[in-house]
Structures are given as structure tokens and as C-alpha cells.
mmCIF file of C-alpha atoms in Angstrom:
data_model
loop_
_atom_site.group_PDB
_atom_site.id
_atom_site.type_symbol
_atom_site.label_atom_id
_atom_site.label_comp_id
_atom_site.label_asym_id
_atom_site.label_seq_id
_atom_site.Cartn_x
_atom_site.Cartn_y
_atom_site.Cartn_z
ATOM 1 C CA UNK A 1 12.081 7.836 5.568
ATOM 2 C CA UNK A 2 11.135 10.522 2.899
ATOM 3 C CA UNK A 3 7.676 8.992 2.595
ATOM 4 C CA UNK A 4 7.071 9.871 6.328
ATOM 5 C CA UNK A 5 7.432 13.605 5.394
ATOM 6 C CA UNK A 6 4.496 13.363 3.243
ATOM 7 C CA UNK A 7 1.184 13.909 5.033
ATOM 8 C CA UNK A 8 -2.284 12.869 4.018
ATOM 9 C CA UNK A 9 -5.207 15.030 3.753
ATOM 10 C CA UNK A 10 -8.112 12.638 3.528
ATOM 11 C CA UNK A 11 -11.706 13.357 2.199
ATOM 12 C CA UNK A 12 -14.779 12.121 4.103
ATOM 13 C CA UNK A 13 -18.399 11.117 3.529
ATOM 14 C CA UNK A 14 -17.636 9.453 0.098
ATOM 15 C CA UNK A 15 -19.163 6.287 -0.893
ATOM 16 C CA UNK A 16 -16.244 3.950 -0.680
ATOM 17 C CA UNK A 17 -18.157 0.809 -0.214
ATOM 18 C CA UNK A 18 -16.328 -0.627 -3.333
ATOM 19 C CA UNK A 19 -12.789 0.648 -4.185
ATOM 20 C CA UNK A 20 -10.538 -0.424 -7.139
ATOM 21 C CA UNK A 21 -6.954 -0.139 -7.184
ATOM 22 C CA UNK A 22 -6.228 -1.694 -10.464
ATOM 23 C CA UNK A 23 -4.577 0.281 -13.269
ATOM 24 C CA UNK A 24 -2.475 0.164 -16.481
ATOM 25 C CA UNK A 25 1.139 0.592 -16.722
ATOM 26 C CA UNK A 26 2.528 1.542 -20.125
ATOM 27 C CA UNK A 27 -0.914 0.415 -21.361
ATOM 28 C CA UNK A 28 -0.640 -2.960 -19.741
ATOM 29 C CA UNK A 29 -3.109 -3.918 -17.089
ATOM 30 C CA UNK A 30 -2.075 -4.404 -13.618
ATOM 31 C CA UNK A 31 -3.852 -5.482 -10.483
ATOM 32 C CA UNK A 32 -1.858 -2.954 -8.376
ATOM 33 C CA UNK A 33 -0.321 0.351 -9.211
ATOM 34 C CA UNK A 34 2.891 -1.516 -8.296
ATOM 35 C CA UNK A 35 5.413 -3.609 -10.536
ATOM 36 C CA UNK A 36 7.989 -6.083 -9.156
ATOM 37 C CA UNK A 37 11.203 -4.114 -9.823
ATOM 38 C CA UNK A 38 14.464 -5.610 -11.104
ATOM 39 C CA UNK A 39 16.824 -6.862 -8.738
ATOM 40 C CA UNK A 40 19.921 -8.931 -9.390
ATOM 41 C CA UNK A 41 20.962 -12.388 -8.381
ATOM 42 C CA UNK A 42 17.682 -14.140 -7.109
ATOM 43 C CA UNK A 43 19.377 -17.298 -6.520
ATOM 44 C CA UNK A 44 21.330 -15.771 -3.594
ATOM 45 C CA UNK A 45 18.208 -15.945 -1.703
ATOM 46 C CA UNK A 46 16.214 -18.843 -2.967
ATOM 47 C CA UNK A 47 17.301 -22.024 -5.105
ATOM 48 C CA UNK A 48 14.662 -21.049 -7.912
ATOM 49 C CA UNK A 49 15.619 -17.431 -7.918
ATOM 50 C CA UNK A 50 13.602 -14.933 -10.136
ATOM 51 C CA UNK A 51 11.329 -17.833 -11.149
ATOM 52 C CA UNK A 52 9.363 -17.417 -7.739
ATOM 53 C CA UNK A 53 8.542 -13.967 -8.682
ATOM 54 C CA UNK A 54 7.333 -14.851 -11.999
ATOM 55 C CA UNK A 55 4.948 -17.505 -10.793
ATOM 56 C CA UNK A 56 3.660 -15.238 -7.978
ATOM 57 C CA UNK A 57 3.099 -12.473 -10.540
ATOM 58 C CA UNK A 58 1.168 -14.771 -12.742
ATOM 59 C CA UNK A 59 -1.054 -15.614 -9.973
ATOM 60 C CA UNK A 60 -1.676 -12.136 -8.778
ATOM 61 C CA UNK A 61 -1.846 -10.104 -11.938
ATOM 62 C CA UNK A 62 1.418 -7.903 -11.179
ATOM 63 C CA UNK A 63 3.845 -7.109 -13.880
ATOM 64 C CA UNK A 64 7.573 -8.415 -13.236
ATOM 65 C CA UNK A 65 10.519 -6.489 -14.478
ATOM 66 C CA UNK A 66 13.253 -8.874 -15.423
ATOM 67 C CA UNK A 67 16.851 -7.936 -14.561
ATOM 68 C CA UNK A 68 19.767 -8.070 -16.903
ATOM 69 C CA UNK A 69 21.722 -9.534 -13.805
ATOM 70 C CA UNK A 70 19.131 -12.056 -12.999
ATOM 71 C CA UNK A 71 20.330 -15.511 -11.871
ATOM 72 C CA UNK A 72 17.847 -17.235 -13.961
ATOM 73 C CA UNK A 73 18.262 -17.225 -17.708
ATOM 74 C CA UNK A 74 15.978 -14.922 -19.561
ATOM 75 C CA UNK A 75 14.333 -17.562 -21.528
ATOM 76 C CA UNK A 76 13.791 -19.767 -18.669
ATOM 77 C CA UNK A 77 11.816 -16.785 -16.936
ATOM 78 C CA UNK A 78 9.770 -16.362 -19.934
ATOM 79 C CA UNK A 79 9.253 -20.129 -20.454
ATOM 80 C CA UNK A 80 7.789 -20.228 -16.873
ATOM 81 C CA UNK A 81 5.179 -17.297 -17.418
ATOM 82 C CA UNK A 82 1.458 -17.810 -17.739
ATOM 83 C CA UNK A 83 -0.243 -17.325 -21.168
ATOM 84 C CA UNK A 84 -0.476 -13.410 -21.602
ATOM 85 C CA UNK A 85 1.665 -12.688 -18.692
ATOM 86 C CA UNK A 86 3.234 -9.268 -18.916
ATOM 87 C CA UNK A 87 6.928 -8.311 -18.517
ATOM 88 C CA UNK A 88 9.318 -5.532 -18.662
ATOM 89 C CA UNK A 89 12.957 -5.571 -19.100
ATOM 90 C CA UNK A 90 15.626 -3.900 -17.075
ATOM 91 C CA UNK A 91 18.673 -3.278 -19.189
ATOM 92 C CA UNK A 92 22.309 -2.567 -18.253
ATOM 93 C CA UNK A 93 23.803 -1.396 -21.496
ATOM 94 C CA UNK A 94 26.855 -3.561 -22.713
ATOM 95 C CA UNK A 95 29.945 -2.024 -24.198
ATOM 96 C CA UNK A 96 29.434 -4.141 -27.013
ATOM 97 C CA UNK A 97 26.452 -2.538 -28.470
ATOM 98 C CA UNK A 98 25.799 -5.575 -30.706
ATOM 99 C CA UNK A 99 25.228 -7.748 -27.547
ATOM 100 C CA UNK A 100 22.780 -5.144 -26.459
ATOM 101 C CA UNK A 101 20.895 -4.979 -29.843
ATOM 102 C CA UNK A 102 20.446 -8.811 -29.835
ATOM 103 C CA UNK A 103 19.332 -8.810 -26.181
ATOM 104 C CA UNK A 104 16.688 -6.081 -26.801
ATOM 105 C CA UNK A 105 15.358 -7.565 -29.971
ATOM 106 C CA UNK A 106 15.227 -11.043 -28.434
ATOM 107 C CA UNK A 107 13.044 -9.636 -25.660
ATOM 108 C CA UNK A 108 10.871 -7.914 -28.007
ATOM 109 C CA UNK A 109 10.320 -10.903 -30.048
ATOM 110 C CA UNK A 110 9.545 -13.015 -26.894
ATOM 111 C CA UNK A 111 6.647 -10.304 -26.151
ATOM 112 C CA UNK A 112 8.375 -8.038 -23.516
ATOM 113 C CA UNK A 113 6.257 -4.826 -23.247
ATOM 114 C CA UNK A 114 8.613 -2.294 -21.991
ATOM 115 C CA UNK A 115 12.449 -1.507 -22.073
ATOM 116 C CA UNK A 116 13.802 0.055 -18.830
ATOM 117 C CA UNK A 117 17.273 1.253 -19.430
ATOM 118 C CA UNK A 118 19.422 1.995 -16.233
ATOM 119 C CA UNK A 119 20.994 5.204 -16.774
ATOM 120 C CA UNK A 120 22.326 5.903 -13.050
ATOM 121 C CA UNK A 121 25.121 3.247 -13.128
ATOM 122 C CA UNK A 122 28.048 4.200 -15.317
ATOM 123 C CA UNK A 123 29.933 2.799 -12.443
ATOM 124 C CA UNK A 124 28.702 0.728 -9.446
ATOM 125 C CA UNK A 125 28.770 2.558 -6.228
ATOM 126 C CA UNK A 126 31.072 1.700 -3.257
ATOM 127 C CA UNK A 127 28.869 -1.107 -1.580
ATOM 128 C CA UNK A 128 31.089 -1.743 1.476
ATOM 129 C CA UNK A 129 28.725 -4.665 2.848
ATOM 130 C CA UNK A 130 28.857 -6.374 -0.434
ATOM 131 C CA UNK A 131 32.669 -5.771 -0.800
ATOM 132 C CA UNK A 132 33.368 -7.482 2.469
ATOM 133 C CA UNK A 133 31.661 -10.553 1.106
ATOM 134 C CA UNK A 134 34.199 -10.795 -1.800
ATOM 135 C CA UNK A 135 33.313 -14.401 -2.785
ATOM 136 C CA UNK A 136 31.014 -14.900 -5.693
ATOM 137 C CA UNK A 137 28.847 -18.139 -5.609
ATOM 138 C CA UNK A 138 29.136 -19.566 -9.080
ATOM 139 C CA UNK A 139 25.660 -21.203 -8.811
ATOM 140 C CA UNK A 140 23.890 -17.952 -7.910
ATOM 141 C CA UNK A 141 25.722 -15.741 -10.285
ATOM 142 C CA UNK A 142 24.348 -13.595 -13.166
ATOM 143 C CA UNK A 143 23.199 -15.787 -16.185
ATOM 144 C CA UNK A 144 24.364 -13.110 -18.461
ATOM 145 C CA UNK A 145 27.997 -13.371 -17.168
ATOM 146 C CA UNK A 146 28.266 -17.288 -17.546
ATOM 147 C CA UNK A 147 31.336 -18.023 -19.494
ATOM 148 C CA UNK A 148 33.066 -14.852 -18.801
ATOM 149 C CA UNK A 149 35.854 -14.094 -16.413
ATOM 150 C CA UNK A 150 34.713 -12.623 -13.154
ATOM 151 C CA UNK A 151 36.695 -11.068 -10.587
ATOM 152 C CA UNK A 152 35.979 -12.132 -7.066
ATOM 153 C CA UNK A 153 37.720 -9.748 -4.903
ATOM 154 C CA UNK A 154 35.468 -6.657 -4.868
ATOM 155 C CA UNK A 155 32.084 -7.942 -3.995
ATOM 156 C CA UNK A 156 29.265 -9.656 -6.023
ATOM 157 C CA UNK A 157 27.824 -6.404 -7.573
ATOM 158 C CA UNK A 158 31.300 -5.073 -9.086
ATOM 159 C CA UNK A 159 32.210 -8.632 -9.993
ATOM 160 C CA UNK A 160 29.084 -9.249 -12.263
ATOM 161 C CA UNK A 161 28.865 -5.589 -13.804
ATOM 162 C CA UNK A 162 32.110 -4.913 -15.302
ATOM 163 C CA UNK A 163 30.345 -5.116 -18.766
ATOM 164 C CA UNK A 164 28.385 -1.970 -18.127
ATOM 165 C CA UNK A 165 29.182 0.871 -20.608
ATOM 166 C CA UNK A 166 30.244 4.225 -18.823
ATOM 167 C CA UNK A 167 29.885 6.196 -22.133
ATOM 168 C CA UNK A 168 26.047 5.779 -22.463
ATOM 169 C CA UNK A 169 24.722 9.170 -23.202
ATOM 170 C CA UNK A 170 21.762 11.080 -24.529
ATOM 171 C CA UNK A 171 23.070 10.671 -28.113
ATOM 172 C CA UNK A 172 22.402 6.819 -27.768
ATOM 173 C CA UNK A 173 18.705 7.223 -27.324
ATOM 174 C CA UNK A 174 17.925 7.533 -31.114
ATOM 175 C CA UNK A 175 19.956 4.277 -31.592
ATOM 176 C CA UNK A 176 17.554 2.522 -29.046
ATOM 177 C CA UNK A 177 14.472 3.856 -30.632
ATOM 178 C CA UNK A 178 15.890 2.351 -33.981
ATOM 179 C CA UNK A 179 16.273 -1.112 -32.597
ATOM 180 C CA UNK A 180 13.049 -1.613 -31.037
ATOM 181 C CA UNK A 181 9.419 -0.671 -30.966
ATOM 182 C CA UNK A 182 9.014 -1.380 -27.274
ATOM 183 C CA UNK A 183 8.189 1.776 -25.019
ATOM 184 C CA UNK A 184 11.529 3.189 -23.807
ATOM 185 C CA UNK A 185 11.846 4.176 -20.140
ATOM 186 C CA UNK A 186 14.905 5.726 -18.458
ATOM 187 C CA UNK A 187 15.436 4.283 -15.200
ATOM 188 C CA UNK A 188 17.520 6.408 -12.412
ATOM 189 C CA UNK A 189 16.334 9.994 -13.152
ATOM 190 C CA UNK A 190 17.524 12.070 -10.258
ATOM 191 C CA UNK A 191 16.776 15.811 -11.197
ATOM 192 C CA UNK A 192 13.935 17.886 -13.033
ATOM 193 C CA UNK A 193 16.607 18.918 -15.488
ATOM 194 C CA UNK A 194 17.089 15.405 -16.744
ATOM 195 C CA UNK A 195 13.433 14.586 -16.784
ATOM 196 C CA UNK A 196 12.792 17.467 -19.142
ATOM 197 C CA UNK A 197 15.415 16.065 -21.355
ATOM 198 C CA UNK A 198 13.996 12.748 -21.287
ATOM 199 C CA UNK A 199 10.721 14.087 -22.290
ATOM 200 C CA UNK A 200 12.458 15.969 -25.154
ATOM 201 C CA UNK A 201 14.415 12.809 -26.408
ATOM 202 C CA UNK A 202 11.118 11.108 -27.082
ATOM 203 C CA UNK A 203 11.017 8.373 -24.546
ATOM 204 C CA UNK A 204 7.861 6.894 -23.117
ATOM 205 C CA UNK A 205 8.716 7.456 -19.363
ATOM 206 C CA UNK A 206 11.171 7.764 -16.550
ATOM 207 C CA UNK A 207 11.881 6.115 -13.058
ATOM 208 C CA UNK A 208 12.756 8.422 -10.282
ATOM 209 C CA UNK A 209 15.358 6.445 -8.401
ATOM 210 C CA UNK A 210 18.467 6.528 -6.448
ATOM 211 C CA UNK A 211 19.071 2.874 -7.222
ATOM 212 C CA UNK A 212 18.044 1.764 -3.741
ATOM 213 C CA UNK A 213 20.609 4.132 -2.051
ATOM 214 C CA UNK A 214 23.324 2.009 -3.356
ATOM 215 C CA UNK A 215 24.770 4.368 -5.815
ATOM 216 C CA UNK A 216 25.599 8.080 -5.056
ATOM 217 C CA UNK A 217 25.575 8.679 -1.237
ATOM 218 C CA UNK A 218 23.053 11.300 -0.112
ATOM 219 C CA UNK A 219 21.320 11.224 -3.589
ATOM 220 C CA UNK A 220 17.647 12.113 -2.989
ATOM 221 C CA UNK A 221 14.957 9.394 -3.100
ATOM 222 C CA UNK A 222 12.559 9.268 -5.998
ATOM 223 C CA UNK A 223 9.596 10.542 -3.963
ATOM 224 C CA UNK A 224 11.671 13.674 -3.300
ATOM 225 C CA UNK A 225 12.577 14.379 -6.767
ATOM 226 C CA UNK A 226 8.831 13.660 -7.843
ATOM 227 C CA UNK A 227 7.591 17.015 -6.910
ATOM 228 C CA UNK A 228 10.313 18.968 -8.718
ATOM 229 C CA UNK A 229 9.893 16.794 -11.858
ATOM 230 C CA UNK A 230 6.103 17.271 -12.223
ATOM 231 C CA UNK A 231 6.421 20.927 -11.616
ATOM 232 C CA UNK A 232 9.090 21.341 -14.256
ATOM 233 C CA UNK A 233 7.250 19.377 -16.823
ATOM 234 C CA UNK A 234 4.001 21.278 -16.277
ATOM 235 C CA UNK A 235 5.868 24.695 -16.597
ATOM 236 C CA UNK A 236 6.771 23.644 -20.151
ATOM 237 C CA UNK A 237 3.577 22.359 -21.098
ATOM 238 C CA UNK A 238 4.838 18.630 -21.207
ATOM 239 C CA UNK A 239 2.414 17.487 -18.449
ATOM 240 C CA UNK A 240 0.227 15.921 -18.187
ATOM 241 C CA UNK A 241 0.741 13.858 -21.159
ATOM 242 C CA UNK A 242 -0.552 10.307 -21.611
ATOM 243 C CA UNK A 243 2.204 9.438 -23.895
ATOM 244 C CA UNK A 244 4.816 9.972 -21.020
ATOM 245 C CA UNK A 245 4.595 8.187 -17.536
ATOM 246 C CA UNK A 246 6.507 8.683 -14.271
ATOM 247 C CA UNK A 247 7.337 5.940 -12.061
ATOM 248 C CA UNK A 248 9.017 6.045 -8.578
ATOM 249 C CA UNK A 249 11.108 3.120 -6.888
ATOM 250 C CA UNK A 250 13.044 2.897 -3.717
ATOM 251 C CA UNK A 251 11.829 2.855 -0.162
ATOM 252 C CA UNK A 252 8.247 1.686 -0.717
ATOM 253 C CA UNK A 253 7.042 -0.544 2.088
ATOM 254 C CA UNK A 254 3.369 0.113 2.330
ATOM 255 C CA UNK A 255 0.417 0.759 0.124
ATOM 256 C CA UNK A 256 0.311 4.294 1.740
ATOM 257 C CA UNK A 257 3.733 4.983 0.159
ATOM 258 C CA UNK A 258 2.094 4.045 -3.230
ATOM 259 C CA UNK A 259 -0.694 6.176 -2.836
ATOM 260 C CA UNK A 260 1.598 9.350 -1.741
ATOM 261 C CA UNK A 261 3.464 8.799 -5.055
ATOM 262 C CA UNK A 262 0.443 8.520 -7.270
ATOM 263 C CA UNK A 263 -1.150 11.717 -5.573
ATOM 264 C CA UNK A 264 2.180 13.483 -6.394
ATOM 265 C CA UNK A 265 2.052 12.458 -10.117
ATOM 266 C CA UNK A 266 3.224 8.908 -10.392
ATOM 267 C CA UNK A 267 1.518 6.251 -12.637
ATOM 268 C CA UNK A 268 2.980 3.271 -10.599
ATOM 269 C CA UNK A 269 5.929 2.428 -8.343
ATOM 270 C CA UNK A 270 8.570 -0.203 -8.440
ATOM 271 C CA UNK A 271 9.029 -2.572 -5.322
ATOM 272 C CA UNK A 272 12.188 -4.622 -4.984
ATOM 273 C CA UNK A 273 13.457 -5.275 -1.521
ATOM 274 C CA UNK A 274 9.991 -6.429 0.013
ATOM 275 C CA UNK A 275 9.605 -8.991 -2.521
ATOM 276 C CA UNK A 276 13.166 -10.146 -2.129
ATOM 277 C CA UNK A 277 12.747 -10.646 1.522
ATOM 278 C CA UNK A 278 9.414 -12.494 0.834
ATOM 279 C CA UNK A 279 10.869 -14.979 -1.540
ATOM 280 C CA UNK A 280 14.163 -15.487 0.412
ATOM 281 C CA UNK A 281 12.143 -16.415 3.442
ATOM 282 C CA UNK A 282 9.000 -18.222 1.991
ATOM 283 C CA UNK A 283 9.399 -18.567 -1.943
ATOM 284 C CA UNK A 284 6.614 -18.010 -4.138
ATOM 285 C CA UNK A 285 4.186 -18.052 -1.356
ATOM 286 C CA UNK A 286 5.894 -15.299 0.394
ATOM 287 C CA UNK A 287 5.520 -13.107 -2.465
ATOM 288 C CA UNK A 288 2.029 -13.899 -2.885
ATOM 289 C CA UNK A 289 1.508 -12.927 0.717
ATOM 290 C CA UNK A 290 3.444 -9.653 0.240
ATOM 291 C CA UNK A 291 1.241 -8.840 -2.625
ATOM 292 C CA UNK A 292 -1.849 -9.640 -0.610
ATOM 293 C CA UNK A 293 -0.727 -7.468 2.077
ATOM 294 C CA UNK A 294 -0.477 -4.563 -0.452
ATOM 295 C CA UNK A 295 -4.209 -5.429 -1.474
ATOM 296 C CA UNK A 296 -5.489 -5.352 1.978
ATOM 297 C CA UNK A 297 -3.641 -1.964 2.730
ATOM 298 C CA UNK A 298 -4.728 -0.372 -0.638
ATOM 299 C CA UNK A 299 -8.513 -1.303 0.336
ATOM 300 C CA UNK A 300 -8.141 0.304 3.722
ATOM 301 C CA UNK A 301 -6.231 3.239 2.900
ATOM 302 C CA UNK A 302 -8.202 4.102 -0.363
ATOM 303 C CA UNK A 303 -11.390 4.016 1.911
ATOM 304 C CA UNK A 304 -9.887 6.154 4.554
ATOM 305 C CA UNK A 305 -8.615 8.594 1.944
ATOM 306 C CA UNK A 306 -12.034 8.933 0.212
ATOM 307 C CA UNK A 307 -10.919 7.556 -3.068
ATOM 308 C CA UNK A 308 -12.896 4.903 -4.947
ATOM 309 C CA UNK A 309 -10.337 4.380 -7.834
ATOM 310 C CA UNK A 310 -6.811 5.321 -8.543
ATOM 311 C CA UNK A 311 -7.997 8.413 -10.740
ATOM 312 C CA UNK A 312 -9.561 9.841 -7.467
ATOM 313 C CA UNK A 313 -6.249 9.989 -5.681
ATOM 314 C CA UNK A 314 -5.259 13.739 -6.474
ATOM 315 C CA UNK A 315 -2.452 16.018 -5.350
ATOM 316 C CA UNK A 316 -4.842 17.739 -2.910
ATOM 317 C CA UNK A 317 -5.038 14.460 -0.723
ATOM 318 C CA UNK A 318 -1.285 15.065 0.248
ATOM 319 C CA UNK A 319 0.830 17.782 2.076
ATOM 320 C CA UNK A 320 4.320 17.547 0.538
ATOM 321 C CA UNK A 321 5.796 20.658 1.618
ATOM 322 C CA UNK A 322 8.150 19.040 4.036
ATOM 323 C CA UNK A 323 9.864 16.938 1.119
ATOM 324 C CA UNK A 324 11.924 20.296 0.252
ATOM 325 C CA UNK A 325 13.505 20.311 3.782
ATOM 326 C CA UNK A 326 16.164 17.648 4.825
ATOM 327 C CA UNK A 327 16.397 18.971 8.270
ATOM 328 C CA UNK A 328 13.054 18.489 9.860
ATOM 329 C CA UNK A 329 11.814 16.031 12.598
ATOM 330 C CA UNK A 330 10.114 13.037 11.467
ATOM 331 C CA UNK A 331 8.645 10.028 13.044
ATOM 332 C CA UNK A 332 10.974 7.251 13.659
ATOM 333 C CA UNK A 333 10.536 4.513 11.133
ATOM 334 C CA UNK A 334 10.638 1.479 13.272
ATOM 335 C CA UNK A 335 10.221 -0.774 10.253
ATOM 336 C CA UNK A 336 13.390 0.428 8.945
ATOM 337 C CA UNK A 337 15.230 0.387 12.347
ATOM 338 C CA UNK A 338 14.132 -3.255 12.907
ATOM 339 C CA UNK A 339 15.004 -4.447 9.186
ATOM 340 C CA UNK A 340 18.295 -3.070 8.638
ATOM 341 C CA UNK A 341 21.253 -3.601 10.681
ATOM 342 C CA UNK A 342 23.793 -0.893 11.194
ATOM 343 C CA UNK A 343 27.541 -1.629 10.697
ATOM 344 C CA UNK A 344 29.003 -2.727 14.015
ATOM 345 C CA UNK A 345 31.987 -1.130 15.535
ATOM 346 C CA UNK A 346 34.940 -3.251 16.229
ATOM 347 C CA UNK A 347 35.245 -4.115 20.028
ATOM 348 C CA UNK A 348 38.976 -4.402 21.135
ATOM 349 C CA UNK A 349 39.939 -6.614 24.262
ATOM 350 C CA UNK A 350 42.016 -4.791 26.722
ATOM 351 C CA UNK A 351 45.517 -6.222 26.888
ATOM 352 C CA UNK A 352 46.560 -8.314 29.980
ATOM 353 C CA UNK A 353 50.288 -7.529 29.461
#
């Protein structure tokens, strides 16, 4: 819903006969300013799980972020890649740091181009719909948990995440820098203060995210945090800096959402649920179709904005003043309303006694 509180300020009478929405993310070429964000347990939605994303990404030139909690084995995903295909790795940090070190260094040896460390999940949030499911399908579980005891009475997410280290802190960043040469990005920043600390810690980027709205209730979305983060970095002379990139994930459903984030300072955005829906319903072809829809929308919206290339999308093209207010009237999001079903209230039958 936050994206609907950002309004476009289009420019006219510009030659937009050709437009180019390609970009680079951490120095890696991408056909879109979008990467496939890490999501767990792909085989819950499709028998081939994350491999559907890998093959679609290869055909469309989009970068895939591999989840620590993927259903498919890490090496199986890399083995299914096309020559030269780019991957990032999302990392949940294990209590056993030796396991984490081996995992990270193996990923680097296999050619992964960026390490995205999730920092907003020292404990999994109370995901009540998930908890109602309880049972974990062994065939669709996380590959990283195979061979370990898994509790099945608290929902899928909690069952597979017991290894995550809640002691992870800023003091661990130098250790990560010592074990890998991959760019390090902190995924799950929710405030300007932590964005500043991340820059000062020497990482190469941050992802502004509220973890899909499934961690801390009422935490702001990434797009809402973006404005204050850019302002705080600029105030200290840290921004713009080509050595430090900002990404946003959560709630992106249209190319127009992506363009709003870019105008406000993001390099690219992560998209998760839309690609999940696509491969759950239609497999690899569904993901390719979803990416094609993004392409068509980029072409249309960039022309209507008056931007020939990503570099032409500037802050003056959006009005984001409403983002600072959480009590405003916004257009109803029919896409959201039609996709997500609210929890149903229990209905009690009147007794005939």
C-alpha cells in the first residue's frame, strides 16, 4: 500500500522512441532493475522448486538470489545454471560459525557474486497462518536442514529456522569481511540509523525491508524507509557513493513500483511473491511471463515518465511527501484485496436445545 502514497511527476516532450531499462547490480549486468529475491521452500509450490526460477532467470537475464532455506540443494541450483549466469546468496547465519564459513566460501568458489546477510530475523515472527499448518512436508523441506531433527508443531517457517543465530551483531561484520571477497549486503535494514552504521561498517550495500511483513508487526515497508535513509546518508556526506548501493524489497507488484524506488535512490528492487505465484501456477513459463509483464510495463511507464534510461529516473519525478504520514486516504489496492484472503471469523451454529 505504501507505493500508492508515492505520486509520479512525469516530464513531457522528450524523445522516448527507444527506452532502456537494463542496469547493473553490484557491478553485474541485469536486463531489469529487479532481482529475484530469496524465498524459502520452493517445492511447496512446484515439484522442481527453485530450479524453475534458475531456468527462467537464465533465459531472461535476471539475477536470482538463492535462499539458505531453498528446497533444492545449493549445488543443484548452480548446476542448472546457464554459462555465466549471475547469482547472489541470501544467508541466515548459523549458530555454528564454521558451518557458515564453509557455506559462504563454497558459494564464492562456485562463482556467486554477492552475499546478502539477513539481519532482521534473530527470531522468526509469529506467522499465525503458517503455524496453523503445523505439518512439514519432508519432500518440500529446506535442503540445509536434511538430516537434522525438525519440530513440526510450530509451522513450517519455525520448524526449519531453529539454527539461526540470535547473537549476530555489528561486531561480526569484520569476520564476514575476513572470510570472503564477495560484496557484503545487509538485508533487512529498517531505519536510517542502521543504514548509517552499515555504511560505516564498510559493507557494499543494504536492503531496506520488513521481511515481507512477516516479522515485526507494523514495521514500515522498505519504500517508506528509503527516503529517510538517503537523507541521512547525504547529510553525512556518504551519499551518493558508487561503492555503496541501496535496494528495496517487499510489496513490489508493478514496474511503476520499481521506478518509484529508483527515483528515490534505490539501485534495484527485490521481487519475491509475484515470482512465487508465477511458478506455483505455471512453472518456469509462469516466471518468464511475469518477467515479460515487467518488461512491457517498464517500456510503457518510462515513456510516460519521459525517461529514456534508468539514469534519467530522478527524485524530481516523484512526490513522496505522503510517505511520512500513516494516516492518509489512499486509493484502494484492488490487486492486494483480490490476492490475499483475510482470516475468516468463526461461525457458530445456534443450538436447537
